XYZ file of C-alpha atoms in Angstrom:
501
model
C -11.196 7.036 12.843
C -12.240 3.462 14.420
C -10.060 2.191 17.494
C -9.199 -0.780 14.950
C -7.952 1.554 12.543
C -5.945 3.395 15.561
C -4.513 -0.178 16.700
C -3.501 -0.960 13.062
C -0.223 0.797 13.225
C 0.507 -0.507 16.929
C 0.124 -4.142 16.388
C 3.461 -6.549 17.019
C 4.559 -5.710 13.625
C 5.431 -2.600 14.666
C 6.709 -3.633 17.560
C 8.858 -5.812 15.944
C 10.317 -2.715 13.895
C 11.281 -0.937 17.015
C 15.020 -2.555 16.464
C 15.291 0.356 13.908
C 17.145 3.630 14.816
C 15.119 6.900 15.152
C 15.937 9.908 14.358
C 14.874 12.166 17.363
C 12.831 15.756 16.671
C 12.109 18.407 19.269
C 10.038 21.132 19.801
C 11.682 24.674 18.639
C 10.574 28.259 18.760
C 8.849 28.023 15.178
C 5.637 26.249 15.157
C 6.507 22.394 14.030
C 9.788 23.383 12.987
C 12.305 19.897 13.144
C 16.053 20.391 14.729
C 17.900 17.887 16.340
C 18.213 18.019 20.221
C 19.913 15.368 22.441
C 17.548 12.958 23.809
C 17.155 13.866 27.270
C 15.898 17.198 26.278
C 12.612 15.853 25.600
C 9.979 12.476 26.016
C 10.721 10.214 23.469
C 7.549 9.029 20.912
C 7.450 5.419 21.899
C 4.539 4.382 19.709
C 2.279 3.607 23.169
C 0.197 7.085 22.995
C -2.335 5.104 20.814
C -4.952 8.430 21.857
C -2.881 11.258 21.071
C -1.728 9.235 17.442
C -5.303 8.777 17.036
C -6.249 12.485 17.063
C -3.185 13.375 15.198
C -3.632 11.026 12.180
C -7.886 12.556 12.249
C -6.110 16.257 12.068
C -3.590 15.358 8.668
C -6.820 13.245 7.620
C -9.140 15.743 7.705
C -6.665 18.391 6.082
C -4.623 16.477 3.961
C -6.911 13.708 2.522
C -10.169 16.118 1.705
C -8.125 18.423 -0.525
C -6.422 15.234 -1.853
C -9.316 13.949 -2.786
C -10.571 16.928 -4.301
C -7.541 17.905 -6.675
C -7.001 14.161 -7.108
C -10.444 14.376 -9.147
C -8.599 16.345 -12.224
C -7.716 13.103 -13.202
C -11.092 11.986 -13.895
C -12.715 15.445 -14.137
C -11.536 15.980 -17.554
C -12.682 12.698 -18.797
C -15.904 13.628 -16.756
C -16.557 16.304 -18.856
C -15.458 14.947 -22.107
C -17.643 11.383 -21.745
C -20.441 13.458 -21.013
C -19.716 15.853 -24.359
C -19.572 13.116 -26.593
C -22.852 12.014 -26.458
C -23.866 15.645 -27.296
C -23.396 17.996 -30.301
C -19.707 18.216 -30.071
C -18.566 15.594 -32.354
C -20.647 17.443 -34.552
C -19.229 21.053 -33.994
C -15.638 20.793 -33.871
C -15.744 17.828 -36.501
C -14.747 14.833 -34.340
C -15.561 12.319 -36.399
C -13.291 9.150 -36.888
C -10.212 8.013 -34.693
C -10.088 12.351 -33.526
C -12.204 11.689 -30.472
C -9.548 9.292 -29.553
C -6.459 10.964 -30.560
C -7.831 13.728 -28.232
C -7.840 11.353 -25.045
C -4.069 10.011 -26.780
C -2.464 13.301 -27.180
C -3.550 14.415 -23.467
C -2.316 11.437 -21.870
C 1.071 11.100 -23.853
C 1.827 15.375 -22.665
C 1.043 14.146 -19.394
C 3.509 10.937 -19.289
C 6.172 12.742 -20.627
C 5.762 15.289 -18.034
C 5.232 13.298 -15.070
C 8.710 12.680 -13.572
C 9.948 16.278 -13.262
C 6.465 17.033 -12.129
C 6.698 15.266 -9.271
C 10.354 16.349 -8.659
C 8.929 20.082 -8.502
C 6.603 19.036 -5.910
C 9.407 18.164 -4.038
C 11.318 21.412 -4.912
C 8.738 24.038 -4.955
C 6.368 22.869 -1.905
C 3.216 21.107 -2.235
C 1.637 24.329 -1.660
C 3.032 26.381 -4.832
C 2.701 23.609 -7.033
C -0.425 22.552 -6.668
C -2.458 25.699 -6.348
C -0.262 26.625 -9.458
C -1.335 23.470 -11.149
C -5.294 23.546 -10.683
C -5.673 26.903 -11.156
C -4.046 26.687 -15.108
C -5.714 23.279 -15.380
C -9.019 25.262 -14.774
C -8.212 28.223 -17.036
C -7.236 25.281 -20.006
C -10.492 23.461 -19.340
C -12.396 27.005 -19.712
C -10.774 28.282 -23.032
C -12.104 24.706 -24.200
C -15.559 25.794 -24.460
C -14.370 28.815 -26.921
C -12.410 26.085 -29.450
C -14.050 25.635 -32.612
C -12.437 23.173 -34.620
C -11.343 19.650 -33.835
C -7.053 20.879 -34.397
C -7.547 23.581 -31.863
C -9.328 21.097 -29.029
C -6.026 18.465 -29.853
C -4.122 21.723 -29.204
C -5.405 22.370 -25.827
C -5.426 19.160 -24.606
C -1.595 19.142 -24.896
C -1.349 21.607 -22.411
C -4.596 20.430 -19.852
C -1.831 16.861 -20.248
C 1.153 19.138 -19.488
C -0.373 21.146 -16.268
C -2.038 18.265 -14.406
C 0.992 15.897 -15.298
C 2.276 16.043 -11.132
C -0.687 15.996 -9.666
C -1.707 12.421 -9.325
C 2.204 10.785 -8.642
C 2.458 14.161 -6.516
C -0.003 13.408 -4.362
C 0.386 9.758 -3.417
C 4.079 11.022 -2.959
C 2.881 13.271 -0.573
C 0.281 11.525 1.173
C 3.401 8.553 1.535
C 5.480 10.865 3.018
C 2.715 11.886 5.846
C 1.562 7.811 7.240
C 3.504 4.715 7.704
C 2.838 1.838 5.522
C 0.344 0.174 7.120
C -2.146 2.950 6.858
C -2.066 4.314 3.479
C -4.071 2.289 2.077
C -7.213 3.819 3.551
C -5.841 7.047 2.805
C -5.450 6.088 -1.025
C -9.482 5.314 -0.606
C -10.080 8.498 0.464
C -8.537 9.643 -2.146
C -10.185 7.503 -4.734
C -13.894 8.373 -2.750
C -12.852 12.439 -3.048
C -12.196 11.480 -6.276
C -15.045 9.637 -8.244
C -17.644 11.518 -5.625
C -16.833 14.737 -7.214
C -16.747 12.817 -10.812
C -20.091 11.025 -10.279
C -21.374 15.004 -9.127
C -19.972 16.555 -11.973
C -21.610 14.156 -14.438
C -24.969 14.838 -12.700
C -23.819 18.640 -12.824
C -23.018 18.230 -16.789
C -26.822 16.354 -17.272
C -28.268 20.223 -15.882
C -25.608 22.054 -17.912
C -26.268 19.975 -21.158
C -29.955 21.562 -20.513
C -28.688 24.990 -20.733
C -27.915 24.185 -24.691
C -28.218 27.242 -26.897
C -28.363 29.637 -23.389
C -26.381 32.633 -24.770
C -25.261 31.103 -27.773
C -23.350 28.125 -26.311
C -23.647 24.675 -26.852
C -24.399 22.433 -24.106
C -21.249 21.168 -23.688
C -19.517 24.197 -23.825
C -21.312 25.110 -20.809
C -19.671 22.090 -19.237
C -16.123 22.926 -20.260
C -16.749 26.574 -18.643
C -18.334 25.979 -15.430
C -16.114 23.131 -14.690
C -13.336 25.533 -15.851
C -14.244 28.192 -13.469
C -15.181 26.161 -10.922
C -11.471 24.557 -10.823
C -9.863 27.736 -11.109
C -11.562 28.710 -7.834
C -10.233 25.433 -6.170
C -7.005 26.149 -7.480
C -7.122 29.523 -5.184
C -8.116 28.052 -2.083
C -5.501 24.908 -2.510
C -2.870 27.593 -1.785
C -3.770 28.090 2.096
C -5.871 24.376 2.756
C -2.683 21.996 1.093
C -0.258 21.354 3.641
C 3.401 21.074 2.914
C 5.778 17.736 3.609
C 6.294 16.926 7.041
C 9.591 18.676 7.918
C 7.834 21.851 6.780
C 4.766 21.481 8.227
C 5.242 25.135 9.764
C 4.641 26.453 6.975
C 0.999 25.236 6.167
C -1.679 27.125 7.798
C -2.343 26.325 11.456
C -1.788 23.087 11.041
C 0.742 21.264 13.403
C 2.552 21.801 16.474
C 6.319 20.921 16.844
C 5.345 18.306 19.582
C 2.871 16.691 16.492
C 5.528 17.284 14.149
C 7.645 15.416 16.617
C 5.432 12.092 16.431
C 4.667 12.429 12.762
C 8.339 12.414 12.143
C 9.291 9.692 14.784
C 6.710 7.252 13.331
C 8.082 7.203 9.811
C 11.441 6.840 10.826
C 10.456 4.219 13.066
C 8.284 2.395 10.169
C 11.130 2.751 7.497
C 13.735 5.389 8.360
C 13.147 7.308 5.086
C 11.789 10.654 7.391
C 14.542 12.809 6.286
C 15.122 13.961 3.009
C 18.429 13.777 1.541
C 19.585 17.270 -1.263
C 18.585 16.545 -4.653
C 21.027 15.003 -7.136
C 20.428 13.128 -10.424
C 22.448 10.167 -8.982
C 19.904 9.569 -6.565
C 16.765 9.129 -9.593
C 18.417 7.023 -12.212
C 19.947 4.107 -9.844
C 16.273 3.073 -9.014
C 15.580 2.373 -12.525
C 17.524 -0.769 -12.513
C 14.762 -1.666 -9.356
C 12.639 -4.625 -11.676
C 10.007 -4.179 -8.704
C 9.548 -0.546 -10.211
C 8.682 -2.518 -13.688
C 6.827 -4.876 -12.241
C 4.404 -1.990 -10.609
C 4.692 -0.501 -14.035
C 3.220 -3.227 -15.193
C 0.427 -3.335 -13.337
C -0.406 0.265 -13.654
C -0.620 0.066 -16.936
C -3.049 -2.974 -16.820
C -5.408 -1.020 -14.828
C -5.603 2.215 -16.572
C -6.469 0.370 -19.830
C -9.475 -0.633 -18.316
C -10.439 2.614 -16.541
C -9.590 4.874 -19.274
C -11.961 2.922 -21.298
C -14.654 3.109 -18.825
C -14.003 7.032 -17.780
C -14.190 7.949 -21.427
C -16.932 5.941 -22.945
C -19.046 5.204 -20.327
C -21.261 7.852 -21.661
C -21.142 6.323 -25.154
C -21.170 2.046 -24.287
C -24.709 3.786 -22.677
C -26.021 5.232 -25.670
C -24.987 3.548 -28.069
C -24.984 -0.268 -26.341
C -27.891 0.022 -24.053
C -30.238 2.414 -25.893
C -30.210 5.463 -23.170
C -30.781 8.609 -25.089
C -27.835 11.328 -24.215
C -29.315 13.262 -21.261
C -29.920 9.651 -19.453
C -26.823 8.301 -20.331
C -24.704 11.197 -18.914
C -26.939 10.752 -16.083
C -26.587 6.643 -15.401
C -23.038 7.504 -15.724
C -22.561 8.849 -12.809
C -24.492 6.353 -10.356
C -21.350 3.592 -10.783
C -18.706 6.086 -9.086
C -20.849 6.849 -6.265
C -21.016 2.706 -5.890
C -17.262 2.803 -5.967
C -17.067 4.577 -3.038
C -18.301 1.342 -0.965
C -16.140 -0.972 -2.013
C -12.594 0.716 -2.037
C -13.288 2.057 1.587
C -14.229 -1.398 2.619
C -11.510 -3.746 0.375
C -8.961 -1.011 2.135
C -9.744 -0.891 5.496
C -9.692 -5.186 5.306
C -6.404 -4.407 3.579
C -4.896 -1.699 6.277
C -6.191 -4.055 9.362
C -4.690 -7.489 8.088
C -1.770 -5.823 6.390
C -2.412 -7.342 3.332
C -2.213 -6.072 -0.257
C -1.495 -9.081 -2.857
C -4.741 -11.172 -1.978
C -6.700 -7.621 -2.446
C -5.604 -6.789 -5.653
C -6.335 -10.250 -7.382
C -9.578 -9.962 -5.545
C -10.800 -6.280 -7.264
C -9.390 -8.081 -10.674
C -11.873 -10.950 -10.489
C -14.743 -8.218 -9.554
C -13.738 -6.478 -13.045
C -13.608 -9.968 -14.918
C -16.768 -10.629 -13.384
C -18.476 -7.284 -14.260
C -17.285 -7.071 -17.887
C -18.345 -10.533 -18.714
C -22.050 -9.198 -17.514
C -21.712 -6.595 -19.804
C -19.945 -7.876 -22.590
C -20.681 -11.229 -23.612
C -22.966 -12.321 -26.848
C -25.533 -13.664 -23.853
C -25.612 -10.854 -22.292
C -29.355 -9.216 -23.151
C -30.460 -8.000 -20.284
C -30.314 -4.210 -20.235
C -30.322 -4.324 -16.038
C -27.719 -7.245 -15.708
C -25.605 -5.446 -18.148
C -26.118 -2.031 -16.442
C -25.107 -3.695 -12.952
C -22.056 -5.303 -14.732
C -21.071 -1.783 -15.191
C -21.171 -0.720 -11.156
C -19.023 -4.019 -10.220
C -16.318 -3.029 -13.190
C -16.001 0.432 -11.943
C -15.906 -0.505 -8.315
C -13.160 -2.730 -8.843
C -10.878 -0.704 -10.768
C -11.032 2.155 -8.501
C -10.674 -0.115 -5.404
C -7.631 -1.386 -7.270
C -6.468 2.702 -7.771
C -5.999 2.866 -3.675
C -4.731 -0.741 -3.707
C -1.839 -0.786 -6.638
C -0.748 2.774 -4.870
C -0.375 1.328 -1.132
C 1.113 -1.989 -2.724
C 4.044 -0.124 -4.591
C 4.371 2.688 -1.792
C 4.925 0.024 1.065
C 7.127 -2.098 -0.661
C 10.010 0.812 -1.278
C 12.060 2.832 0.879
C 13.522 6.662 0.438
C 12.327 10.241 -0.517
C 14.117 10.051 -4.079
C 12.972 6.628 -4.914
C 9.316 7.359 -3.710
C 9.538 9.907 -5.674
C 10.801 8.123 -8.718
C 8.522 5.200 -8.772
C 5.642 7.538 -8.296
C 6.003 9.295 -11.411
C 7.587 5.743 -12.979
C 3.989 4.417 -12.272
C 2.042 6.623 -13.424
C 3.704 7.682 -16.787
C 2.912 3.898 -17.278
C -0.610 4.532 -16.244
C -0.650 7.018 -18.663
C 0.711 4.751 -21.459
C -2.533 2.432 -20.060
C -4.322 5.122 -20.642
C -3.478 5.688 -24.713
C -4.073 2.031 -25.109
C -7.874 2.213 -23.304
C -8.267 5.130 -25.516
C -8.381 2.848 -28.733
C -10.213 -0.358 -26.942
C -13.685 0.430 -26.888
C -14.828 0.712 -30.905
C -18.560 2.053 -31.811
C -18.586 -0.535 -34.460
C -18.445 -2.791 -32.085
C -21.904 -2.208 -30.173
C -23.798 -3.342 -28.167
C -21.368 -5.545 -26.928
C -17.574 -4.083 -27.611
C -15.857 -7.501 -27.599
C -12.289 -5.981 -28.207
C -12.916 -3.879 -24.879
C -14.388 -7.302 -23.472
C -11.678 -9.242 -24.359
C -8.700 -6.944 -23.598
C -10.005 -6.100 -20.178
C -10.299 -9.805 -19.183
C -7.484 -10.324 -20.363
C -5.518 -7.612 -18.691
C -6.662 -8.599 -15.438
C -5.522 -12.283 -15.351
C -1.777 -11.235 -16.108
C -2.301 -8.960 -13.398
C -3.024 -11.593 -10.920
C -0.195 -13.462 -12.038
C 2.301 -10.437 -11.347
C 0.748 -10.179 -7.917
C 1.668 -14.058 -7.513
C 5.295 -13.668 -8.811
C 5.514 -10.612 -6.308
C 4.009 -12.301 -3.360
C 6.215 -15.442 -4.058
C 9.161 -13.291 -4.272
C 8.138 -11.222 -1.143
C 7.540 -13.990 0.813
C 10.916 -15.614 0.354
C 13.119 -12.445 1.108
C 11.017 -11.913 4.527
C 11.854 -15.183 5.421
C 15.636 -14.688 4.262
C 15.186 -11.674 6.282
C 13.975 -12.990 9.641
C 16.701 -15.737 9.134
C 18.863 -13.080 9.463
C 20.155 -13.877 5.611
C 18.998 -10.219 3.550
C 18.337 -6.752 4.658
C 15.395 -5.574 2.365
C 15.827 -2.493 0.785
C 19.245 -1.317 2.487
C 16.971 -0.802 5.796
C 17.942 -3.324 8.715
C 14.392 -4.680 10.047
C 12.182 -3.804 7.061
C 10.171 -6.321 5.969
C 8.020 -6.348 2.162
C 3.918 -6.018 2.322
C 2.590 -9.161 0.902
């Protein structure tokens, strides 16, 4: 990590926030195991040891965010692999034809809303650990018995359960990565797990181009061979997630030579000093449904929603808008689909390390929005003839959205306080991703190339309300800082915390 990013968390912000109480951790005879102690029994973390936070935050980085990234890509894997099918002989085999492409990508995404708030409570219960080596590991024995389906009734039955089993994993995972950094650097962390993420999408679509090439090998279909592969190579991931995920922070001795108690000791000291939400409190249902009656959590709802309209569209037909607007043949299409994720990569690192160093969110979000304007008017207007413009129209959409992906998740994660409510809002957000998700399912029509104006048209659309939520946030965050300095409001039930414009 850069000394800016290492300053980041040590600017007079945080200085500022030292009014807070902390809760003090020492070391004990199991390794990064919290108790209490009385002060004097040990040096206090004062926030000053800018080297020794600077190594720490590279060690949960480098453990925490690469296996992140990794299982974060189920969420795009699947669509990965089904893009990159449909511009082969599977519509044809299982009988596809008609709205049944898209009630597959509908009935997957509704089993995984429903699912997604008690998911992410058993993260919480079971250990990070458990849950999601349990959770890959089925998700890649699903996505394998897809390549043996051989009707259209038994792929919608399958996808229920591929919904049901990767339901926590996204919300899980921003939980967890909240729980680990104070607010000020997650957004860079969210990149990384956006990079992991659309790397290893943008490497399986290059992977399924070679696999689609293996077509009639041992009596498969080329896109069977996708489904297994990716199935067994998941399944394999889902082993090794067991011993490389690391738990929460108060039971950090239990991952795998990870921590120390004196590391545990910072870790825990510069959460509570950032928002006092380091402990967890036992489990009850009175502590989920009061933060319903949050609007900020509908608000962030909202804009969840907005965005996965868009990116579900893109994920899924990519492959197809390709084809069938641009006149690649399959193999190249599955190919060129996979060169605007490894764009993405560039600018969500860079729009989030602006956004960590100026602690800004708002202006970033409406930013990444006028990027995806910008890039589906290249590709979707009447005008638009050029096959290049329209092709680079497709690298600024997807580099937008997925900047947005680590944006929205560092905007709604810094702007709430406590383990339950975390919790709650990250499954709350994205069940109404998920619900974006159904609705991108139906935008983007066949009829409707070259130039897909409903998709067009939508996605524009989308976008601009979403800049004017940010406004109406930012407005209202502004005001209650200022109420707050004033002395007038404590934000969030927290003395000292302060919203992240």
């Amino acid at each position: 990590m850069s000394k800016t990013a290492a300053h980041v968390s040590l600017s007079s912000e945080d200085k500022e926030d030292k009014s807070l109480d902390t809760t003090v951790f020492s070391d004990s005879p199991r390794r990064g195991e919290i108790e209490d102690r009385s002060s004097d029994e040990l040096t206090v973390y004062d926030g000053k040891t800018t080297a020794a936070e600077a190594a720490l935050r590279r060690k949960i980085d480098l453990r925490l965010c690469t296996i992140a990234g990794i299982l974060c890509s189920l969420n795009l894997i699947d669509s990965g692999i089904i893009s990159s099918a449909s511009v082969t002989t599977m519509f044809e085999d299982l009988s596809l034809q008609g709205q049944r492409y898209s009630v597959s990508i509908f009935i997957f995404t509704i089993a995984s809303v429903v699912f997604q708030l008690p998911s992410t409570i058993a993260v919480r219960v079971a250990g990070p650990r458990i849950y999601f080596a349990c959770a890959t590991t089925m998700f890649g024995l699903l996505t394998m018995c897809t390549a043996f389906v051989r009707d259209w009734k038994q792929m919608i039955a399958l996808r229920v359960l591929l919904g049901i089993s990767m339901s926590g994993i996204y919300p899980g995972l921003t939980y967890l990565i909240s729980t680990w950094y104070p607010r000020h650097e997650q957004q860079l962390r969210f990149a990384f797990l956006q990079s992991g993420e659309v790397i290893v999408l943008a490497s399986g679509n290059i992977m399924n181009y070679g696999l689609n090439k293996l077509d009639g090998r041992a009596g498969l279909a080329g896109w069977k061979w996708m489904f297994l592969v990716n199935g067994i190579l998941t399944m394999c991931i889902g082993f090794l997630t067991y011993w490389w995920m690391i738990d929460f922070p108060e039971k950090a001795h239990e991952s795998q030579g990870f921590l120390t108690a004196e590391e545990v000791h910072i870790v825990t000291q510069r959460i509570q000093r950032d928002r006092k939400d380091a402990s967890i409190d036992p489990l009850t249902w009175s502590k989920i449904y009061p933060h319903f009656l949050d609007l900020k959590l509908y608000g962030f709802m909202c804009m969840f929603f907005l965005l996965n309209l868009v990116s579900t569209s893109m994920s899924y037909y990519l492959p197809i808008i390709l084809q069938n607007g641009m006149g690649f043949d399959a193999n190249k299409s599955i190919l060129f689909s996979a060169l605007p994720y490894y764009y993405a990569v560039l600018p969500v690192l860079l729009t989030s390390f602006v956004s960590d160093t100026c602690k800004i969110r708002g202006p970033l979000i409406s930013f990444n929005a006028l990027c995806l304007i910008a890039g589906f008017l290249m590709f979707g207007l009447p005008s638009s003839h050029s096959t290049a413009v329209r092709y680079i129209g497709t690298f600024l959409t997807t580099g937008a959205y997925v900047s947005n992906w680590a944006a929205l998740s560092a905007y709604q994660a810094n702007n709430i306080v406590g383990q339950w409510k975390r919790a709650t809002v990250a499954a709350a957000v994205t069940a109404a991703n998920g619900l974006g998700g159904v609705a991108g399912s139906y935008i983007v029509r066949p009829k409707e190339a070259p130039h897909y104006p409903t998709a067009l048209w939508v996605s524009v659309g989308s976008h601009i309300l979403m800049i004017v939520i940010v406004l109406i946030f930012s407005a209202y965050f502004y005001i209650m800082n200022r109420r707050q300095r004033a002395g007038l409001a404590v934000i969030e039930g927290v003395p000292g915390f302060r919203y992240t414009l």
